[in-house]
mmCIF file of C-alpha atoms in Angstrom:
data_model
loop_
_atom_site.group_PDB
_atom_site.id
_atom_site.type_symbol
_atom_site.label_atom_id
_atom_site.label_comp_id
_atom_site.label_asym_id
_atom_site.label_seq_id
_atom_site.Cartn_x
_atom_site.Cartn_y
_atom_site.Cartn_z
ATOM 1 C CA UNK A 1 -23.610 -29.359 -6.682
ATOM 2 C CA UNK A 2 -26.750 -30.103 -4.622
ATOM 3 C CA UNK A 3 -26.090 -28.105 -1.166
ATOM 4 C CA UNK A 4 -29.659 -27.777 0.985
ATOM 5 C CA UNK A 5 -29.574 -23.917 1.957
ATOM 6 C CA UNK A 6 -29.688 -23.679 5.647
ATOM 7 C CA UNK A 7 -32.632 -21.339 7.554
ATOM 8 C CA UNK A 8 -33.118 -17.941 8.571
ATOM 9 C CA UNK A 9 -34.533 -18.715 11.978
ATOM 10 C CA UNK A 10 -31.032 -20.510 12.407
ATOM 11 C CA UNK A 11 -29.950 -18.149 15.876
ATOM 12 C CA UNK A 12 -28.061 -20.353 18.350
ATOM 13 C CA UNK A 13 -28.420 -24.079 16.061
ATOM 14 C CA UNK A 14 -24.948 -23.626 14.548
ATOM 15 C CA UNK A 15 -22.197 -24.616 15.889
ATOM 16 C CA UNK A 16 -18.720 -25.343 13.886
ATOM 17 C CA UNK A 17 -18.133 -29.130 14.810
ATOM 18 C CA UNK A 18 -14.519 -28.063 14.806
ATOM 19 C CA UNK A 19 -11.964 -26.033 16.525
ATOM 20 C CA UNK A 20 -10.557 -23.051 15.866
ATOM 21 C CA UNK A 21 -7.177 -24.856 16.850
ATOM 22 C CA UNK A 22 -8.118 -27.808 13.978
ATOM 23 C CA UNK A 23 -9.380 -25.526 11.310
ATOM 24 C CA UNK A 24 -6.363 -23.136 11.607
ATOM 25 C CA UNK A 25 -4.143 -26.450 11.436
ATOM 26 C CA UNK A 26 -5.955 -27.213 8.236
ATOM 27 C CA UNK A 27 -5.150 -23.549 6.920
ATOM 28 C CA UNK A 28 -1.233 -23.730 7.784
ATOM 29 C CA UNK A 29 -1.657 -27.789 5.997
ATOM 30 C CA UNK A 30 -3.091 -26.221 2.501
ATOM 31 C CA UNK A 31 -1.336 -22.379 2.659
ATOM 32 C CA UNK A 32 2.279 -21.256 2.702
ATOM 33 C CA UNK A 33 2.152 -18.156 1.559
ATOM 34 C CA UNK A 34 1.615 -15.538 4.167
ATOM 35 C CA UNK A 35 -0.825 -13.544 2.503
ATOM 36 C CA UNK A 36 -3.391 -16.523 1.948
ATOM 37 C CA UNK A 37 -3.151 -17.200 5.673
ATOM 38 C CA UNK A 38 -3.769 -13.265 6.348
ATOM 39 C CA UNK A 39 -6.361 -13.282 4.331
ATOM 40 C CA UNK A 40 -8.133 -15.844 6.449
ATOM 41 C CA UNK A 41 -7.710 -14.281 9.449
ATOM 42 C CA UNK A 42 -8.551 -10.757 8.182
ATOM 43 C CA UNK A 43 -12.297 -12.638 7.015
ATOM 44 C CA UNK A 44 -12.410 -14.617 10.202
ATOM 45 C CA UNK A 45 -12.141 -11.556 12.166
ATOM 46 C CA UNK A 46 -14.937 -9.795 9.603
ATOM 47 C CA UNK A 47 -17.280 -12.288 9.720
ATOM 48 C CA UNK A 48 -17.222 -12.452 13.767
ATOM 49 C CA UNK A 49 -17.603 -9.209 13.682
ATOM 50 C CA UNK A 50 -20.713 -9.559 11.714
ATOM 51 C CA UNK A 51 -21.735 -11.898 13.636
ATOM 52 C CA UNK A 52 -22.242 -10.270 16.672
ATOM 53 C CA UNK A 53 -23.687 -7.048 14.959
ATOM 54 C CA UNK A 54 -26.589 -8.597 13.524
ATOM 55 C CA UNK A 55 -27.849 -10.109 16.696
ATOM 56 C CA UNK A 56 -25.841 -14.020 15.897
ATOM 57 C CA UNK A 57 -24.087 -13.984 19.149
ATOM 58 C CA UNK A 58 -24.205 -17.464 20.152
ATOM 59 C CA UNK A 59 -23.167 -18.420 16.293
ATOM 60 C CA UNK A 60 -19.811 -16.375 16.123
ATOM 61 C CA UNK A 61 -17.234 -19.445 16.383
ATOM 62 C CA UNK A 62 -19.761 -20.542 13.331
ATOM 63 C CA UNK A 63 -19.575 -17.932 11.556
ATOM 64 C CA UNK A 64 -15.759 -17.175 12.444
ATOM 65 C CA UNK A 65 -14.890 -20.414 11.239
ATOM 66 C CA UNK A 66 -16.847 -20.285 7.894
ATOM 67 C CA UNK A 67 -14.607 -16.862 7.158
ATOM 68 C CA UNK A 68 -11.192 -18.797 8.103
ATOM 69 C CA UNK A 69 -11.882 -22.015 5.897
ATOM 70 C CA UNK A 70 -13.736 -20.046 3.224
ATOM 71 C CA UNK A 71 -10.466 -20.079 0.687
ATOM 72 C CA UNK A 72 -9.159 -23.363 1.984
ATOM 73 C CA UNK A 73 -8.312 -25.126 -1.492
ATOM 74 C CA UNK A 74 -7.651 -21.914 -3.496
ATOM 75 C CA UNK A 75 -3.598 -21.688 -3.146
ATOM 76 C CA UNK A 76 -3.255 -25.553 -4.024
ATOM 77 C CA UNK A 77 -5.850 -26.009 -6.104
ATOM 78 C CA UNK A 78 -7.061 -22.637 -8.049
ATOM 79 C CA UNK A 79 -9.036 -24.587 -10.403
ATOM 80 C CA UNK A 80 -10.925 -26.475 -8.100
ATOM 81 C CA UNK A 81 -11.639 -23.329 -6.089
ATOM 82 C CA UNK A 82 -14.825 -24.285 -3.720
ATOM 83 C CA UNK A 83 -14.347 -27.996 -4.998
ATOM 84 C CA UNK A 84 -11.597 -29.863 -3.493
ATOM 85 C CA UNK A 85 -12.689 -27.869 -0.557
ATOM 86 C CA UNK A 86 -15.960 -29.783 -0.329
ATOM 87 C CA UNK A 87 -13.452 -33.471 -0.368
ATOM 88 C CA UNK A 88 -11.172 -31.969 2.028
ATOM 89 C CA UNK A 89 -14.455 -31.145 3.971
ATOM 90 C CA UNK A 90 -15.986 -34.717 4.105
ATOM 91 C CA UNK A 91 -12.355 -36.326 4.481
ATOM 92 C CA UNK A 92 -12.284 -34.072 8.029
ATOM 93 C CA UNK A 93 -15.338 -34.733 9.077
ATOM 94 C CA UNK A 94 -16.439 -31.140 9.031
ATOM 95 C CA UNK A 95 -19.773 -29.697 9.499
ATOM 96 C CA UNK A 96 -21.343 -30.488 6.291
ATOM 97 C CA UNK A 97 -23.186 -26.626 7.467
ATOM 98 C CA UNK A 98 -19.806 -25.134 7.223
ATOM 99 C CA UNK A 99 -19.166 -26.530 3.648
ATOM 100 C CA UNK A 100 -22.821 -25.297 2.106
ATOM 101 C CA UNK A 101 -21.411 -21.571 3.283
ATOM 102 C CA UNK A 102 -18.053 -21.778 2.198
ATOM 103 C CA UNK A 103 -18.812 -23.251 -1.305
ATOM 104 C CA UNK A 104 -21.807 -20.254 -1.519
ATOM 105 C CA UNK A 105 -19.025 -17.628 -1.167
ATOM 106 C CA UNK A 106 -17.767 -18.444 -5.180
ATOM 107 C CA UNK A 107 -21.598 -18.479 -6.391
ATOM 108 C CA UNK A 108 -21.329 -16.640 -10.054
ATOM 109 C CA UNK A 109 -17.118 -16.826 -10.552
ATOM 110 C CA UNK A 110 -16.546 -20.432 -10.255
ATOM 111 C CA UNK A 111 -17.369 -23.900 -11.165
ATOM 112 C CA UNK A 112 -19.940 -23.748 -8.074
ATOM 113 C CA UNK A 113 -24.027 -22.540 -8.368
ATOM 114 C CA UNK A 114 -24.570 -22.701 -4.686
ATOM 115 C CA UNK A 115 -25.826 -19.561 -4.403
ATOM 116 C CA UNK A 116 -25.612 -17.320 -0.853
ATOM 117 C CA UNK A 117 -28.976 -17.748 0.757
ATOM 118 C CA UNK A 118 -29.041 -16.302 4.193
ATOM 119 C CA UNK A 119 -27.718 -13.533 6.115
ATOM 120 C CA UNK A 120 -23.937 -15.484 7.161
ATOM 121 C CA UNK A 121 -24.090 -16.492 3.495
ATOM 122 C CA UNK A 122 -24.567 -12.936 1.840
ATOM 123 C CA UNK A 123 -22.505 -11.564 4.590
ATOM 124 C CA UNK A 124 -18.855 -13.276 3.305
ATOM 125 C CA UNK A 125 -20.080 -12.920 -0.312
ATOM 126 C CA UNK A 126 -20.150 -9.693 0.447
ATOM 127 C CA UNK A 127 -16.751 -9.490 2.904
ATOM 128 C CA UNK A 128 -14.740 -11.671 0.660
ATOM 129 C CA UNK A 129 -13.709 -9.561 -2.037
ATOM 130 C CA UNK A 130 -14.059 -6.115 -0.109
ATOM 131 C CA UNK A 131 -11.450 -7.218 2.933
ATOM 132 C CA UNK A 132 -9.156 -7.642 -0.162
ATOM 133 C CA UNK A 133 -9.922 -4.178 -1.554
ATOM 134 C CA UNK A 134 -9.111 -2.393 1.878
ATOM 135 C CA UNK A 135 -5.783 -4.346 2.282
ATOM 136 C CA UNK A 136 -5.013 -3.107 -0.979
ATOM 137 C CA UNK A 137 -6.191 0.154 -0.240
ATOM 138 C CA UNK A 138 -4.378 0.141 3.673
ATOM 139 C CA UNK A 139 -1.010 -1.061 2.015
ATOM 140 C CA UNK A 140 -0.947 2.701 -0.121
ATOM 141 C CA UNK A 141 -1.551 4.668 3.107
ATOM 142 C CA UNK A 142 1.335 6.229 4.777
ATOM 143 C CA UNK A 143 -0.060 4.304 7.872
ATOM 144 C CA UNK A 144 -0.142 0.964 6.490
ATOM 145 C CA UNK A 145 -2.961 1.207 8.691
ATOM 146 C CA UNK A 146 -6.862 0.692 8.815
ATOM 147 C CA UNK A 147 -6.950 3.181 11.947
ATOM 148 C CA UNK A 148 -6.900 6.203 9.192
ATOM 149 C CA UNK A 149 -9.043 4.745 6.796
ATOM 150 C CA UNK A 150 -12.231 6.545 5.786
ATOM 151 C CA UNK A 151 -14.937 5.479 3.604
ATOM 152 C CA UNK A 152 -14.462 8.360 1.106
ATOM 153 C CA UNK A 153 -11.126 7.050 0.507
ATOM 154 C CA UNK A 154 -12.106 3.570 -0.325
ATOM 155 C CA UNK A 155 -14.887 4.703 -2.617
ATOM 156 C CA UNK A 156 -12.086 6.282 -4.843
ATOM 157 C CA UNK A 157 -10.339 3.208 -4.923
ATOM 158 C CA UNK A 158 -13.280 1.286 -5.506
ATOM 159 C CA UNK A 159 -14.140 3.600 -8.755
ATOM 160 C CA UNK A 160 -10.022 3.184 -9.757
ATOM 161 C CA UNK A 161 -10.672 0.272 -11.684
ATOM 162 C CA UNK A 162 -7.076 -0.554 -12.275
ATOM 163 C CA UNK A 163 -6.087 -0.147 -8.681
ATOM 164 C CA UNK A 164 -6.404 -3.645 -6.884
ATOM 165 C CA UNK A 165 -8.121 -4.959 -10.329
ATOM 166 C CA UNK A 166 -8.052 -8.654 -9.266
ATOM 167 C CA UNK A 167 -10.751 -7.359 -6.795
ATOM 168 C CA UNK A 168 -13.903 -7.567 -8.342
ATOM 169 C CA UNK A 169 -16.271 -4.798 -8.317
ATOM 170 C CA UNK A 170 -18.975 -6.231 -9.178
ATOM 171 C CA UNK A 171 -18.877 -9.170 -6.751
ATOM 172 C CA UNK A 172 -18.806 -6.348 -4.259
ATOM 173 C CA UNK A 173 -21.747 -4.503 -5.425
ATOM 174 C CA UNK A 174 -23.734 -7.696 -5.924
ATOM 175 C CA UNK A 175 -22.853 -8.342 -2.259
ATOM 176 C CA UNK A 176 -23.747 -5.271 -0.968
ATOM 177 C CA UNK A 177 -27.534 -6.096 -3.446
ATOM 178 C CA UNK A 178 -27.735 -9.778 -1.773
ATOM 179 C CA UNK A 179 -27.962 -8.131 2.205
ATOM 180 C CA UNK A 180 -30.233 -5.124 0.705
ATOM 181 C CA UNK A 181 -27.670 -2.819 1.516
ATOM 182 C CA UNK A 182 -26.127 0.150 0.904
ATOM 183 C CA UNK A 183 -22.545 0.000 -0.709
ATOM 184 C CA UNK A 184 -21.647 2.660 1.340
ATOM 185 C CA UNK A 185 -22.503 0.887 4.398
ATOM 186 C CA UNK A 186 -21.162 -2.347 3.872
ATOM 187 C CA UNK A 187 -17.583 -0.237 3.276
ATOM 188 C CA UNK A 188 -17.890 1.559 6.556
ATOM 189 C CA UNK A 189 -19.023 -1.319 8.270
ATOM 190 C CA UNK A 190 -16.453 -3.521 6.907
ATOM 191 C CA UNK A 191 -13.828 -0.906 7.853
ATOM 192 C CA UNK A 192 -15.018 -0.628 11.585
ATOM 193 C CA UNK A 193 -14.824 -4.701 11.394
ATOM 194 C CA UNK A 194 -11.098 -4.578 10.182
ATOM 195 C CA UNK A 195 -10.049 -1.420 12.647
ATOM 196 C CA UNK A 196 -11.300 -3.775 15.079
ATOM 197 C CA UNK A 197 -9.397 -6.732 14.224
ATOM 198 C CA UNK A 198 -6.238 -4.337 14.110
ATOM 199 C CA UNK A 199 -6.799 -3.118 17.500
ATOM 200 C CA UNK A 200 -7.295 -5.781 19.263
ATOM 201 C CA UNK A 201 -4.035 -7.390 17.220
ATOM 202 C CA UNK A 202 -2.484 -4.209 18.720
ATOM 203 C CA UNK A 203 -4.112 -5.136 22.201
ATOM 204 C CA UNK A 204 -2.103 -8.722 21.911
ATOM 205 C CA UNK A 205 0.799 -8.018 20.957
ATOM 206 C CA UNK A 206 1.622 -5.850 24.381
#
């Protein structure tokens, strides 16, 4: 799969080319089961938060979006992970930008050698697997909550190779490589993301 990798000097240039209202549609047309849909959101929220850390402002609906549609295809079609995704991409009419990210997100454990170029690209290689990790992680706390969680914590979990093992490790680590960052600091950054997302969930819901 032939997928032009898009600049670094990208700031402000990207924008989705579809709503949050549409692409959410799309998610509740190809998920059913809760978790999937979760799962979405939780990245969405992750990769806004991202976003607006690293000084892409003006690109978080961009890079919102890219988190929400990322696992489009996988409940329906597992085998065509980051494939039928790319049909169900040009059959929308969606941002042919959006589908180069989304499709880089599986480089190395799927039929797909797009492989994450820049920063938005690393950044939900990187998010994908970890947001999974920490839900694991959250859903063994007494809490059930992210508010609680601490970094040392997750680090255990993330050496308990048979706790969450569906969550790969390396994909994680390789991540963490890809941004030239510190494991450590992608965890406690991707914990502040999802405390974030909980709060202002919290926030809503009053």
């Amino acid at each position: 799969m032939i997928l032009e990798p898009l600049p670094e000097d990208n700031a402000g240039r990207l924008q989705p080319g579809i709503s949050r209202q549409d692409a959410f549609a799309l998610i509740k047309k190809y998920n059913k089961e809760p978790f999937h849909i979760q799962h979405a959101e939780t990245v969405e929220a992750v990769m806004r938060y991202f976003a607006e850390k690293l000084g892409y402002e003006d690109e978080a609906d961009f890079w919102g979006l890219v988190g929400l549609l990322h696992d489009l295809d996988f409940e329906q079609f597992p085998d065509e992970h980051c494939i039928k995704v790319c049909e169900i991409f040009d059959d929308e009419g969606i941002n042919p930008e959006i589908k180069r990210a989304v499709v880089s997100h599986a480089y190395g454990f799927t039929q797909t050698d797009v492989k994450p170029e820049n920063q938005m690209e690393k950044m939900l290689y990187a998010a994908d697997e970890l947001t999974g990790l920490i839900g694991a992680a959250i859903l063994m706390r007494p809490s059930r909550s992210t508010l609680d969680l601490t970094v040392q914590s997750l680090k255990k979990k993330f050496k308990d190779k048979k706790f969450a093992a569906g969550c790969s490790r390396e994909v994680i680590q390789k991540g963490a490589d890809l941004l030239g960052w510190e494991l450590e600091y992608l965890m406690e950054e991707t914990i502040k993301a999802m405390q974030e997302m909980e709060r202002n969930a919290a926030s809503d819901a009053l």
